[in-house]
Coordinates of C-alpha atoms in Angstrom, one line a residue:
Chain A
M101 CA 285.8 162.1 213.6
N102 CA 282.9 161.1 211.3
I103 CA 283.0 164.4 209.3
S104 CA 284.3 163.6 205.9
L105 CA 287.0 165.7 204.2
A106 CA 284.5 167.2 201.8
Q107 CA 282.2 168.1 204.5
S108 CA 284.8 170.0 206.5
E109 CA 285.8 171.8 203.2
S110 CA 282.2 172.8 202.7
R111 CA 281.9 174.1 206.2
L112 CA 285.2 176.1 205.8
G113 CA 283.8 177.4 202.5
W114 CA 280.8 178.7 204.1
K115 CA 282.4 180.3 207.0
L116 CA 284.7 182.2 204.6
M117 CA 281.9 183.1 202.3
A118 CA 279.3 184.0 204.9
P119 CA 280.3 187.6 205.6
S120 CA 280.4 188.5 202.0
V121 CA 277.2 186.7 201.2
A122 CA 275.5 188.5 204.0
V123 CA 276.5 191.9 202.9
I124 CA 275.5 191.2 199.3
V125 CA 272.1 189.8 200.2
L126 CA 271.2 192.5 202.6
L127 CA 272.5 195.5 200.7
I128 CA 272.2 194.5 197.0
I129 CA 269.6 191.6 196.7
Y130 CA 267.2 192.7 199.3
P131 CA 267.2 196.4 197.9
I132 CA 266.6 195.1 194.4
V133 CA 263.4 193.2 195.6
Y134 CA 262.5 196.1 197.8
N135 CA 262.7 198.4 194.8
I136 CA 260.1 196.3 192.9
Y137 CA 257.9 196.5 196.0
L138 CA 258.3 200.2 196.3
S139 CA 257.2 200.7 192.6
F140 CA 253.6 199.8 193.5
F141 CA 253.6 202.6 196.1
D142 CA 253.3 206.3 196.3
V143 CA 256.5 207.0 198.2
K144 CA 257.4 210.3 200.0
L145 CA 261.0 211.3 200.7
T146 CA 260.3 210.9 204.3
G147 CA 259.5 207.3 203.9
A148 CA 255.7 207.5 204.1
K149 CA 254.0 205.4 201.4
V150 CA 250.6 204.5 200.2
F151 CA 249.7 201.4 198.0
I152 CA 248.6 202.6 194.6
G153 CA 248.9 199.4 192.5
I154 CA 250.2 199.8 189.0
T155 CA 249.5 203.5 188.8
N156 CA 253.1 204.4 188.7
Y157 CA 253.6 202.1 185.5
E158 CA 250.4 203.6 184.0
R159 CA 251.8 207.0 184.5
L160 CA 255.1 206.1 182.9
I161 CA 253.6 204.6 179.7
T162 CA 251.6 207.9 179.2
D163 CA 254.5 210.2 180.0
T164 CA 256.2 211.7 177.0
A165 CA 259.2 212.7 179.1
F166 CA 259.7 208.9 179.8
Y167 CA 259.8 208.1 176.0
S168 CA 262.1 211.0 175.3
S169 CA 264.4 209.7 177.9
L170 CA 264.2 206.2 176.2
L171 CA 265.1 207.7 173.0
T172 CA 268.0 209.6 174.5
T173 CA 269.2 206.4 176.2
A174 CA 269.1 204.6 172.9
I175 CA 271.0 207.2 171.0
Y176 CA 273.5 207.5 173.8
L177 CA 274.0 203.7 174.0
A178 CA 274.3 203.2 170.1
G179 CA 276.8 206.1 169.9
T180 CA 278.9 205.2 172.7
V181 CA 279.0 201.4 172.2
M182 CA 279.9 201.8 168.5
G183 CA 282.3 204.6 169.2
T184 CA 284.1 202.8 171.9
T185 CA 284.5 199.6 170.1
V186 CA 285.6 201.1 166.9
V187 CA 288.1 203.4 168.5
G188 CA 289.2 200.7 170.8
L189 CA 289.8 198.4 167.9
L190 CA 291.6 200.9 165.7
V191 CA 293.9 201.9 168.9
A192 CA 294.6 198.2 169.7
L193 CA 295.7 197.6 166.1
L194 CA 297.9 200.5 166.4
M195 CA 299.3 199.6 169.8
N196 CA 300.2 196.2 168.4
L197 CA 302.7 197.4 166.2
Q198 CA 306.4 198.2 167.0
F199 CA 307.4 201.7 167.6
P200 CA 309.7 203.4 170.2
L201 CA 308.4 204.2 173.6
R202 CA 305.5 201.9 173.1
N203 CA 305.0 200.8 176.6
A204 CA 304.9 204.4 177.7
V205 CA 302.3 205.2 175.1
R206 CA 300.2 202.1 176.0
T207 CA 300.2 203.2 179.7
L208 CA 299.6 207.0 179.0
I209 CA 296.4 206.4 176.9
L210 CA 294.9 204.5 179.8
L211 CA 294.7 207.7 181.8
P212 CA 291.1 209.0 180.6
Y213 CA 289.7 205.8 182.0
F214 CA 291.2 206.1 185.5
A215 CA 290.9 209.8 186.0
P216 CA 287.9 210.7 188.2
V217 CA 284.8 211.7 186.2
I218 CA 284.4 214.7 188.3
A219 CA 288.0 216.0 187.7
V220 CA 287.8 215.8 184.0
V221 CA 284.2 216.9 183.2
F222 CA 285.0 220.6 183.9
G223 CA 288.0 220.4 181.5
W224 CA 285.5 219.2 178.9
Q225 CA 283.1 222.0 179.9
F226 CA 285.9 224.4 179.4
I227 CA 286.7 223.0 175.9
F228 CA 283.3 223.6 174.7
D229 CA 282.8 226.8 176.5
P230 CA 281.2 229.4 174.2
V231 CA 283.5 232.2 175.3
N232 CA 286.8 230.7 176.3
G233 CA 286.7 227.2 174.7
I234 CA 289.1 225.8 172.2
Y235 CA 286.3 224.1 170.2
N236 CA 284.6 227.4 169.5
H237 CA 287.9 229.0 168.8
M238 CA 288.8 226.2 166.2
V239 CA 285.3 226.2 164.6
V240 CA 284.6 229.8 164.4
D241 CA 287.9 231.7 164.3
V242 CA 290.3 229.3 162.6
L243 CA 288.2 227.2 160.3
Q244 CA 285.2 229.5 160.1
L245 CA 282.8 226.8 159.6
T246 CA 280.0 228.7 161.3
A247 CA 279.8 232.6 162.0
K248 CA 278.6 232.4 165.5
R249 CA 279.7 230.7 168.6
H250 CA 277.7 227.9 169.9
N251 CA 277.0 226.7 173.4
L252 CA 277.0 222.9 172.6
I253 CA 276.5 221.7 176.1
G254 CA 273.8 224.3 176.8
Q255 CA 271.4 222.6 174.2
P256 CA 270.2 219.1 175.0
K257 CA 270.4 218.0 171.5
T258 CA 274.1 218.9 170.9
A259 CA 274.9 218.2 174.5
L260 CA 274.0 214.5 173.9
F261 CA 276.7 214.6 171.0
V262 CA 279.3 216.0 173.4
V263 CA 278.3 213.4 176.1
I264 CA 278.9 210.7 173.5
I265 CA 282.3 212.0 172.5
F266 CA 283.2 212.3 176.2
D267 CA 282.1 208.8 176.9
I268 CA 284.1 207.4 173.9
W269 CA 287.2 209.3 175.1
K270 CA 286.6 208.0 178.7
H271 CA 286.0 204.5 177.8
F272 CA 288.0 203.5 174.7
P273 CA 290.9 202.5 176.8
I274 CA 289.2 199.6 178.4
S275 CA 287.9 198.2 175.1
Y276 CA 291.5 198.7 173.7
L277 CA 293.0 196.8 176.6
L278 CA 290.6 193.8 176.0
I279 CA 291.1 193.8 172.4
L280 CA 294.9 194.2 172.6
A281 CA 295.1 191.2 175.0
K282 CA 293.6 189.0 172.4
L283 CA 295.6 190.5 169.4
Q284 CA 298.8 189.6 171.4
S285 CA 297.5 185.9 171.7
I286 CA 297.1 185.4 167.9
N287 CA 299.8 183.0 166.6
K288 CA 302.3 185.2 164.5
E289 CA 303.1 182.2 162.3
R290 CA 299.6 182.3 160.9
Y291 CA 300.4 185.8 159.6
E292 CA 303.6 184.6 158.1
A293 CA 302.1 181.6 156.4
A294 CA 299.4 184.0 154.9
A295 CA 302.1 186.4 153.8
I296 CA 303.8 183.6 152.0
D297 CA 300.6 182.5 150.5
G298 CA 300.4 186.1 148.9
C299 CA 297.9 187.7 151.4
G300 CA 298.4 191.6 151.7
P301 CA 297.9 193.3 155.1
I302 CA 294.4 194.0 154.4
A303 CA 293.5 190.5 153.3
R304 CA 295.5 189.2 156.6
F305 CA 293.3 191.6 158.7
F306 CA 290.0 190.3 157.3
Y307 CA 291.0 186.6 157.1
I308 CA 293.0 186.3 160.3
T309 CA 292.6 189.1 162.7
L310 CA 288.9 189.8 162.5
P311 CA 287.7 186.3 162.8
E312 CA 290.0 185.9 165.9
L313 CA 288.5 189.1 167.4
Y314 CA 284.8 188.3 166.8
F315 CA 284.4 186.8 170.4
V316 CA 286.2 189.7 172.2
L317 CA 284.4 192.4 170.0
G318 CA 281.2 190.9 171.1
T319 CA 282.3 191.0 174.7
V320 CA 283.3 194.5 174.5
V321 CA 280.0 195.5 172.8
I322 CA 277.8 193.7 175.5
L323 CA 280.0 194.9 178.4
R324 CA 279.7 198.5 177.2
L325 CA 276.0 198.1 176.9
I326 CA 275.8 196.9 180.4
W327 CA 278.0 199.6 181.8
N328 CA 276.8 202.4 179.9
L329 CA 273.2 201.7 180.7
N330 CA 274.2 202.2 184.3
K331 CA 276.0 205.4 183.7
F332 CA 274.9 208.3 185.8
E333 CA 278.0 210.6 186.6
D334 CA 279.4 210.9 183.1
V335 CA 276.2 212.2 181.7
F336 CA 274.8 214.2 184.7
L337 CA 278.0 216.0 185.5
L338 CA 278.9 217.0 182.1
A339 CA 275.5 217.8 180.8
P340 CA 272.8 217.7 183.4
N341 CA 270.2 218.5 180.6
V342 CA 270.8 215.1 178.8
Q343 CA 268.2 212.9 180.4
T344 CA 269.2 209.2 179.9
L345 CA 267.3 206.8 182.0
P346 CA 269.5 207.0 185.1
V347 CA 269.4 210.8 185.0
F348 CA 265.7 210.8 184.6
T349 CA 265.4 208.6 187.6
Y350 CA 267.6 210.7 189.7
Y351 CA 265.6 213.8 188.8
T352 CA 262.2 212.0 189.6
A353 CA 263.7 210.6 192.9
F354 CA 265.4 213.7 194.2
T355 CA 264.6 217.0 192.4
G356 CA 261.5 219.1 191.6
I357 CA 258.3 217.2 192.5
I358 CA 259.8 214.3 194.2
D359 CA 258.2 210.9 193.4
Q360 CA 260.2 208.2 194.6
G361 CA 257.6 205.5 193.9
L362 CA 257.7 206.6 190.1
A363 CA 261.5 206.6 190.3
A364 CA 261.4 203.1 191.7
S365 CA 259.2 202.0 188.6
I366 CA 261.7 203.5 186.2
S367 CA 264.5 201.6 188.0
V368 CA 262.4 198.4 187.7
I369 CA 262.1 198.8 184.0
Q370 CA 265.8 199.5 183.6
F371 CA 266.5 196.6 185.7
L372 CA 264.7 194.3 183.3
F373 CA 266.7 195.6 180.4
L374 CA 269.9 195.2 182.2
S375 CA 269.0 191.6 183.5
F376 CA 268.3 190.7 179.8
L377 CA 271.9 191.9 178.9
I378 CA 273.6 190.3 181.8
F379 CA 271.8 187.1 181.1
F380 CA 272.9 187.4 177.4
Y381 CA 276.5 188.1 178.6
V382 CA 276.7 185.2 180.9
K383 CA 275.1 182.7 178.5
K384 CA 277.0 183.8 175.3
V385 CA 280.2 185.1 176.6
L386 CA 280.9 183.2 179.8
K387 CA 279.0 180.2 178.5
W388 CA 277.6 179.1 181.7
Chain B
M39 CA 306.5 189.6 161.5
S40 CA 309.8 191.4 160.9
Q41 CA 308.8 193.5 158.0
K42 CA 310.7 196.6 157.4
R43 CA 308.4 199.8 157.1
T44 CA 308.9 202.2 154.4
F45 CA 309.7 205.8 155.3
F46 CA 306.2 206.8 154.4
Q47 CA 304.7 204.1 156.6
N48 CA 306.8 205.3 159.6
V49 CA 305.6 208.8 159.2
L50 CA 301.9 207.6 159.0
L51 CA 302.6 205.4 162.1
A52 CA 304.0 208.5 164.0
V53 CA 301.1 210.7 163.0
A54 CA 298.6 208.2 164.2
V55 CA 300.3 207.5 167.5
A56 CA 300.6 211.2 168.0
A57 CA 296.9 211.6 167.1
V58 CA 295.8 209.0 169.8
L59 CA 298.1 210.5 172.3
L60 CA 296.6 214.0 171.7
F61 CA 293.1 212.7 171.9
S62 CA 293.8 210.9 175.2
L63 CA 295.8 213.6 176.9
F64 CA 294.5 216.9 175.6
P65 CA 291.7 217.4 178.2
F66 CA 294.2 216.8 180.9
I67 CA 296.7 219.4 179.4
Q68 CA 293.8 221.9 179.0
I69 CA 292.9 221.3 182.7
L70 CA 296.3 221.9 183.9
S71 CA 296.9 225.0 181.7
T72 CA 293.6 226.7 182.6
S73 CA 294.4 226.1 186.4
L74 CA 297.6 228.0 186.0
K75 CA 296.2 230.9 183.9
H76 CA 295.0 234.5 184.9
Q77 CA 291.4 235.4 183.9
F78 CA 292.4 237.6 181.0
D79 CA 294.2 234.6 179.6
W80 CA 291.4 232.1 179.4
G81 CA 290.1 232.9 176.0
N82 CA 293.7 232.5 174.6
P83 CA 293.9 229.1 172.9
S84 CA 297.6 228.8 173.7
L85 CA 298.0 226.2 176.4
I86 CA 301.2 228.0 178.0
P87 CA 299.9 230.6 180.4
A88 CA 300.8 234.1 179.4
K89 CA 301.6 234.8 183.2
L90 CA 301.7 232.0 185.7
N91 CA 298.9 232.1 188.3
L92 CA 299.2 230.0 191.4
E93 CA 296.5 232.0 193.4
A94 CA 293.9 229.3 192.9
Y95 CA 296.2 226.5 194.3
R96 CA 297.3 228.7 197.2
E97 CA 293.8 229.4 198.0
L98 CA 292.5 225.9 197.9
L99 CA 295.5 224.5 199.9
G100 CA 294.8 227.3 202.5
L101 CA 298.2 229.1 202.0
D102 CA 296.6 232.3 201.3
H103 CA 295.5 235.2 203.5
K104 CA 291.7 234.7 203.3
D105 CA 290.6 238.4 203.4
R106 CA 293.3 239.7 200.8
A107 CA 292.6 237.3 198.1
Q108 CA 288.7 237.6 198.3
V109 CA 287.9 241.3 198.4
P110 CA 287.6 242.8 194.9
Q111 CA 289.2 246.1 193.9
T112 CA 286.0 248.1 193.9
I113 CA 285.2 247.1 197.4
K114 CA 288.7 247.9 198.6
K115 CA 288.1 251.4 197.4
L116 CA 285.0 251.6 199.1
L117 CA 286.7 250.4 202.4
D118 CA 289.1 253.4 202.0
N119 CA 286.1 255.9 202.5
P120 CA 286.6 257.5 205.7
L121 CA 282.8 258.0 206.3
L122 CA 282.5 254.2 207.1
T123 CA 282.8 253.2 210.7
A124 CA 285.2 250.4 211.7
D125 CA 282.1 248.3 212.4
Q126 CA 280.7 248.8 209.0
K127 CA 284.0 247.9 207.5
E128 CA 284.2 244.8 209.3
K129 CA 280.8 243.8 208.1
I130 CA 281.7 244.2 204.6
I131 CA 285.0 242.3 204.8
S132 CA 283.3 239.4 206.6
T133 CA 280.7 238.9 203.7
Y134 CA 283.7 238.3 201.4
Q135 CA 285.5 236.2 203.9
S136 CA 282.8 233.8 204.2
T137 CA 283.0 232.9 200.5
S138 CA 286.5 232.0 200.9
D139 CA 285.5 228.9 202.7
V140 CA 283.4 227.7 199.9
F141 CA 285.7 225.1 198.9
P142 CA 287.6 223.9 201.9
F143 CA 289.9 221.5 199.9
P144 CA 291.9 220.0 202.8
R145 CA 288.7 219.1 204.5
Y146 CA 287.0 217.6 201.6
F147 CA 290.2 215.7 200.8
L148 CA 290.3 214.2 204.3
N149 CA 286.7 213.2 204.1
T150 CA 287.1 211.5 200.9
F151 CA 290.3 209.9 201.8
L152 CA 289.0 208.4 205.1
L153 CA 285.7 207.2 203.5
S154 CA 287.5 205.6 200.7
A155 CA 290.2 204.0 202.6
S156 CA 287.8 202.5 205.0
A157 CA 285.5 201.2 202.4
A158 CA 288.2 199.8 200.4
S159 CA 289.8 198.0 203.6
V160 CA 286.5 196.5 204.6
S161 CA 285.8 195.3 201.0
L162 CA 289.2 193.9 200.8
F163 CA 289.1 192.1 204.1
L164 CA 285.8 190.4 203.2
A165 CA 287.0 189.5 199.7
V166 CA 290.4 188.0 200.8
F167 CA 288.4 185.1 202.4
G168 CA 285.3 185.0 200.2
A169 CA 287.4 184.7 197.1
Y170 CA 289.5 182.0 198.5
A171 CA 286.3 180.0 199.2
L172 CA 284.9 180.7 195.7
S173 CA 288.2 179.8 193.9
R174 CA 289.7 177.1 195.9
L175 CA 287.2 175.2 197.9
R176 CA 284.1 173.2 197.0
F177 CA 280.9 173.9 199.1
Y178 CA 277.2 173.4 198.8
G179 CA 275.6 176.3 196.8
Q180 CA 279.0 177.6 195.3
R181 CA 277.6 177.7 191.9
I182 CA 274.6 179.9 192.8
I183 CA 276.8 182.2 194.9
Q184 CA 279.2 182.6 192.0
R185 CA 276.4 183.5 189.6
S186 CA 274.8 185.9 192.0
I187 CA 278.1 187.7 192.5
L188 CA 278.6 188.1 188.9
F189 CA 275.0 189.4 188.4
V190 CA 275.1 191.9 191.2
Y191 CA 278.6 193.0 190.1
M192 CA 276.8 194.5 187.0
V193 CA 273.9 196.0 188.7
G194 CA 274.6 199.7 188.8
G195 CA 274.3 202.1 191.7
V196 CA 271.5 204.0 190.0
L197 CA 269.2 201.0 190.4
L198 CA 269.8 200.8 194.1
M199 CA 269.6 204.5 194.6
V200 CA 265.8 204.7 195.7
P201 CA 265.5 201.5 197.8
L202 CA 268.9 202.2 199.6
Y203 CA 267.7 205.7 200.3
Q204 CA 264.3 204.5 201.5
I205 CA 265.9 201.8 203.7
S206 CA 268.2 204.1 205.4
V207 CA 265.2 206.7 206.0
K208 CA 263.2 203.9 207.5
I209 CA 265.8 202.7 209.9
G210 CA 266.7 206.4 210.9
L211 CA 270.2 206.5 209.5
A212 CA 269.4 209.2 206.9
R213 CA 268.5 211.7 209.6
S214 CA 271.9 212.3 211.2
I215 CA 275.3 212.9 209.7
W216 CA 276.9 209.9 211.3
G217 CA 274.1 207.8 210.1
S218 CA 274.5 209.2 206.7
L219 CA 278.2 208.4 206.6
V220 CA 277.6 204.9 207.9
S221 CA 275.2 204.4 205.0
L222 CA 277.6 205.8 202.6
L223 CA 280.4 203.5 203.8
L224 CA 278.1 200.5 203.5
I225 CA 277.3 201.6 200.0
Y226 CA 280.9 201.9 199.0
I227 CA 281.7 198.6 200.4
I228 CA 278.8 196.9 198.3
Q229 CA 279.9 198.8 195.2
T230 CA 283.5 197.5 195.6
L231 CA 282.8 194.0 197.1
P232 CA 281.7 192.1 194.0
V233 CA 284.5 193.3 191.9
S234 CA 287.1 192.6 194.6
L235 CA 285.8 189.0 194.9
Y236 CA 286.0 188.7 191.1
M237 CA 289.5 190.0 190.7
L238 CA 291.0 188.3 193.7
G239 CA 289.2 185.0 192.8
N240 CA 290.7 185.2 189.3
Y241 CA 294.1 185.8 190.7
Y242 CA 293.9 182.9 193.4
R243 CA 293.2 180.5 190.5
T244 CA 296.6 181.1 189.0
I245 CA 298.4 180.0 192.3
P246 CA 299.3 176.4 191.7
Y247 CA 297.5 173.8 194.0
S248 CA 300.8 171.9 194.5
L249 CA 301.9 174.6 196.8
E250 CA 298.8 174.0 199.2
E251 CA 299.2 170.3 198.8
A252 CA 302.8 170.4 199.9
A253 CA 301.7 172.6 202.9
A254 CA 299.1 170.1 203.7
M255 CA 301.8 167.3 203.7
D256 CA 303.8 169.4 206.3
G257 CA 300.6 169.5 208.4
C258 CA 299.2 172.8 207.5
S259 CA 295.4 173.1 207.7
K260 CA 293.3 174.4 204.9
S261 CA 292.7 177.6 206.8
G262 CA 296.3 177.9 207.9
A263 CA 297.2 177.8 204.2
I264 CA 295.4 181.0 203.6
F265 CA 297.6 182.9 205.9
K266 CA 300.9 181.0 205.1
I267 CA 300.7 180.6 201.4
I268 CA 297.9 182.4 199.5
F269 CA 298.2 185.6 201.6
P270 CA 301.9 186.2 201.1
L271 CA 301.8 185.2 197.4
S272 CA 299.0 187.6 196.6
V273 CA 300.3 190.7 198.3
P274 CA 300.7 192.5 194.8
M275 CA 297.3 191.6 193.8
L276 CA 295.8 192.6 197.3
I277 CA 297.4 196.1 196.9
T278 CA 296.0 196.4 193.3
V279 CA 292.5 195.5 194.5
F280 CA 292.7 197.9 197.3
V281 CA 293.8 200.6 195.0
Y282 CA 291.0 199.8 192.6
C283 CA 288.4 200.0 195.3
F284 CA 289.9 203.1 196.7
I285 CA 289.6 204.8 193.2
I286 CA 286.0 203.7 192.8
A287 CA 285.0 205.1 196.2
W288 CA 287.1 208.2 195.6
N289 CA 285.3 208.9 192.4
E290 CA 281.8 208.2 193.6
F291 CA 279.3 211.1 193.2
L292 CA 275.8 209.7 193.0
F293 CA 275.3 208.4 196.5
A294 CA 277.4 211.2 198.1
S295 CA 275.1 213.7 196.5
V296 CA 272.0 211.8 198.0
F297 CA 273.2 211.3 201.5
L298 CA 275.5 214.2 202.2
R299 CA 273.6 217.0 200.3
Q300 CA 272.7 218.9 203.4
F301 CA 275.9 218.3 205.3
H302 CA 278.4 220.6 203.9
D303 CA 281.4 219.9 206.3
F304 CA 281.2 216.3 205.2
Y305 CA 281.2 216.6 201.5
T306 CA 283.4 214.5 199.5
L307 CA 285.7 216.0 196.8
P308 CA 283.3 215.1 193.8
L309 CA 280.3 216.5 195.7
G310 CA 282.3 219.6 196.7
L311 CA 283.6 220.1 193.2
Q312 CA 280.2 219.9 191.6
S313 CA 278.7 222.5 194.1
L314 CA 281.5 224.6 193.6
F315 CA 280.9 224.5 189.8
V316 CA 277.3 225.4 190.2
S317 CA 277.8 228.1 192.8
K318 CA 278.4 231.8 192.3
N319 CA 282.0 231.2 193.2
A320 CA 282.7 229.4 190.1
I321 CA 285.8 230.6 188.5
W322 CA 287.7 228.6 185.9
D323 CA 291.1 228.6 187.5
R324 CA 289.7 227.6 190.8
I325 CA 287.6 224.8 189.3
M326 CA 290.5 223.5 187.3
S327 CA 292.9 223.6 190.1
A328 CA 290.5 221.7 192.4
S329 CA 290.1 219.3 189.5
V330 CA 293.8 218.8 189.3
L331 CA 294.1 218.3 193.1
T332 CA 291.3 215.7 193.0
M333 CA 293.0 213.8 190.2
I334 CA 296.5 213.7 191.8
P335 CA 295.8 211.0 194.4
V336 CA 294.2 208.8 191.7
L337 CA 297.0 209.2 189.3
F338 CA 299.4 208.3 192.1
C339 CA 297.5 205.0 192.9
F340 CA 297.4 204.5 189.2
M341 CA 301.2 204.6 188.5
F342 CA 301.5 202.4 191.6
A343 CA 299.2 199.8 190.5
I344 CA 299.3 199.9 186.8
R345 CA 301.0 196.5 186.0
N346 CA 298.5 194.3 187.9
L347 CA 295.6 196.5 187.1
T348 CA 295.8 196.3 183.4
S349 CA 296.1 192.5 183.5
G350 CA 293.3 192.2 185.9
L351 CA 291.1 194.6 183.8
A352 CA 292.0 192.7 180.6
E353 CA 290.5 189.6 182.2
G354 CA 287.2 191.5 182.6
G355 CA 287.5 192.7 186.2
V356 CA 285.9 196.1 185.7
K357 CA 283.5 198.0 187.8
E358 CA 282.0 201.2 186.6

């Protein structure tokens, strides 16, 4: 018995951790590294590959489609991140008030987040359908804003706009949840004290609520940036013509003139962006 | 703050709440409504069907006679033509029958269910022990493991798409259907494992150490404590994590489309729905009722797990 308690604890720890670590190393860490390796090859769908150095990257920086995809991604990220945060904040403030059936409402508005993307995209397609959709009915027949019906999802420019709205709809619940949790933890007495000092509701919002929320709002923004940079399904299934980086990678890797090496190099670039964001999140938000 | 609201403020509040509810729920109502409408009614903005149409549901659930529902009127007239031989008629009918199989809902449902349930089970099993080690034990290399898990947890599936496909091609898994299913199962496990570790680890931290210490006094070993103390105490959270993993796998489209594209019989629901949408058999009521049926299990899980899920999510345990 010369094993110390700490040592035996450490052994048990490793025994329990080992299967998970093995799975993660083999199926996540190794593929990430392998992806970098693949980006220096001309890779066929069948697995055959030829070393071509940095040719893939050279092709990317001269490819206008790549830049247009970067631009689309930037607009998509800016629109969705701002939208989700602002809508999430407003809804959280609303749900923090007292009203009848509040708990039911709080739960119901989480539905968009949990519903399968695939099961809601076609509903959205229908809403914007040029022939049957309620959107064109409202805009053309009821409000008479334009004379002719538009196929918003058919054109890449307007489709991007629809995708952003869809994404805000789908993800505001999660930012609302995070913000509401913080709102509920603010000490009520501070509001009462401020009210006694003559602060109106608007002043109370700016002097008490907002400073308390800075941190959680920052968290929401950076988490949305991370998750939305990874988003594939929401964009591809609703509007396959909107080519954000993940969609662009998918097309390059699996459709048309298949070029998996090139796709790997796009993934590497996206991975660098992502790592930067995650690093920022870990340092600033989790403070490790 | 117990401030009395004026009448005007109350109205404003009601309108705001109604607007949020409408924004959140309108697409769902639209989907349900269209799934119950006849074709002539689609362009009608009213959400209540003029005449209830259950055809699409019956067809998807296989409650309908295949031949009757599928053959269009004009063809039926053509079939009445006495000049056609029985053989020719048979041929014409069969071309229409084949399309009725285009969305074998029960089959896709089963495929998706089995795949998601297995992935969620394996992931949960691994996480139960891993999360315990991460949150309750001190061991060499713990910090780096903890950070790596947090990191991989945020690496999206898209970034692993090419390498994982190439690896499974290289070791020959992508060639056969069973190999593809195994690849897919493994991929769903890694998509859910980091978030399970994270959620469960957070939960374990809330269980007081004193319970384990008391058990240790009574002669219970560390590993015994997992089964006798931690396990029973975290059953609600285990169910929640399972449900969450299940939903992630149930909703997954990207990898299913990469690995199962050529194996029609093994499509998962998301893949089946997407190929129904782009196929010539795309009819709104059919698509919408398939959407509703795909959504139902998720909504069921959702109601079941909502309490723990929201608190877990509010702590940042999210995987998208």
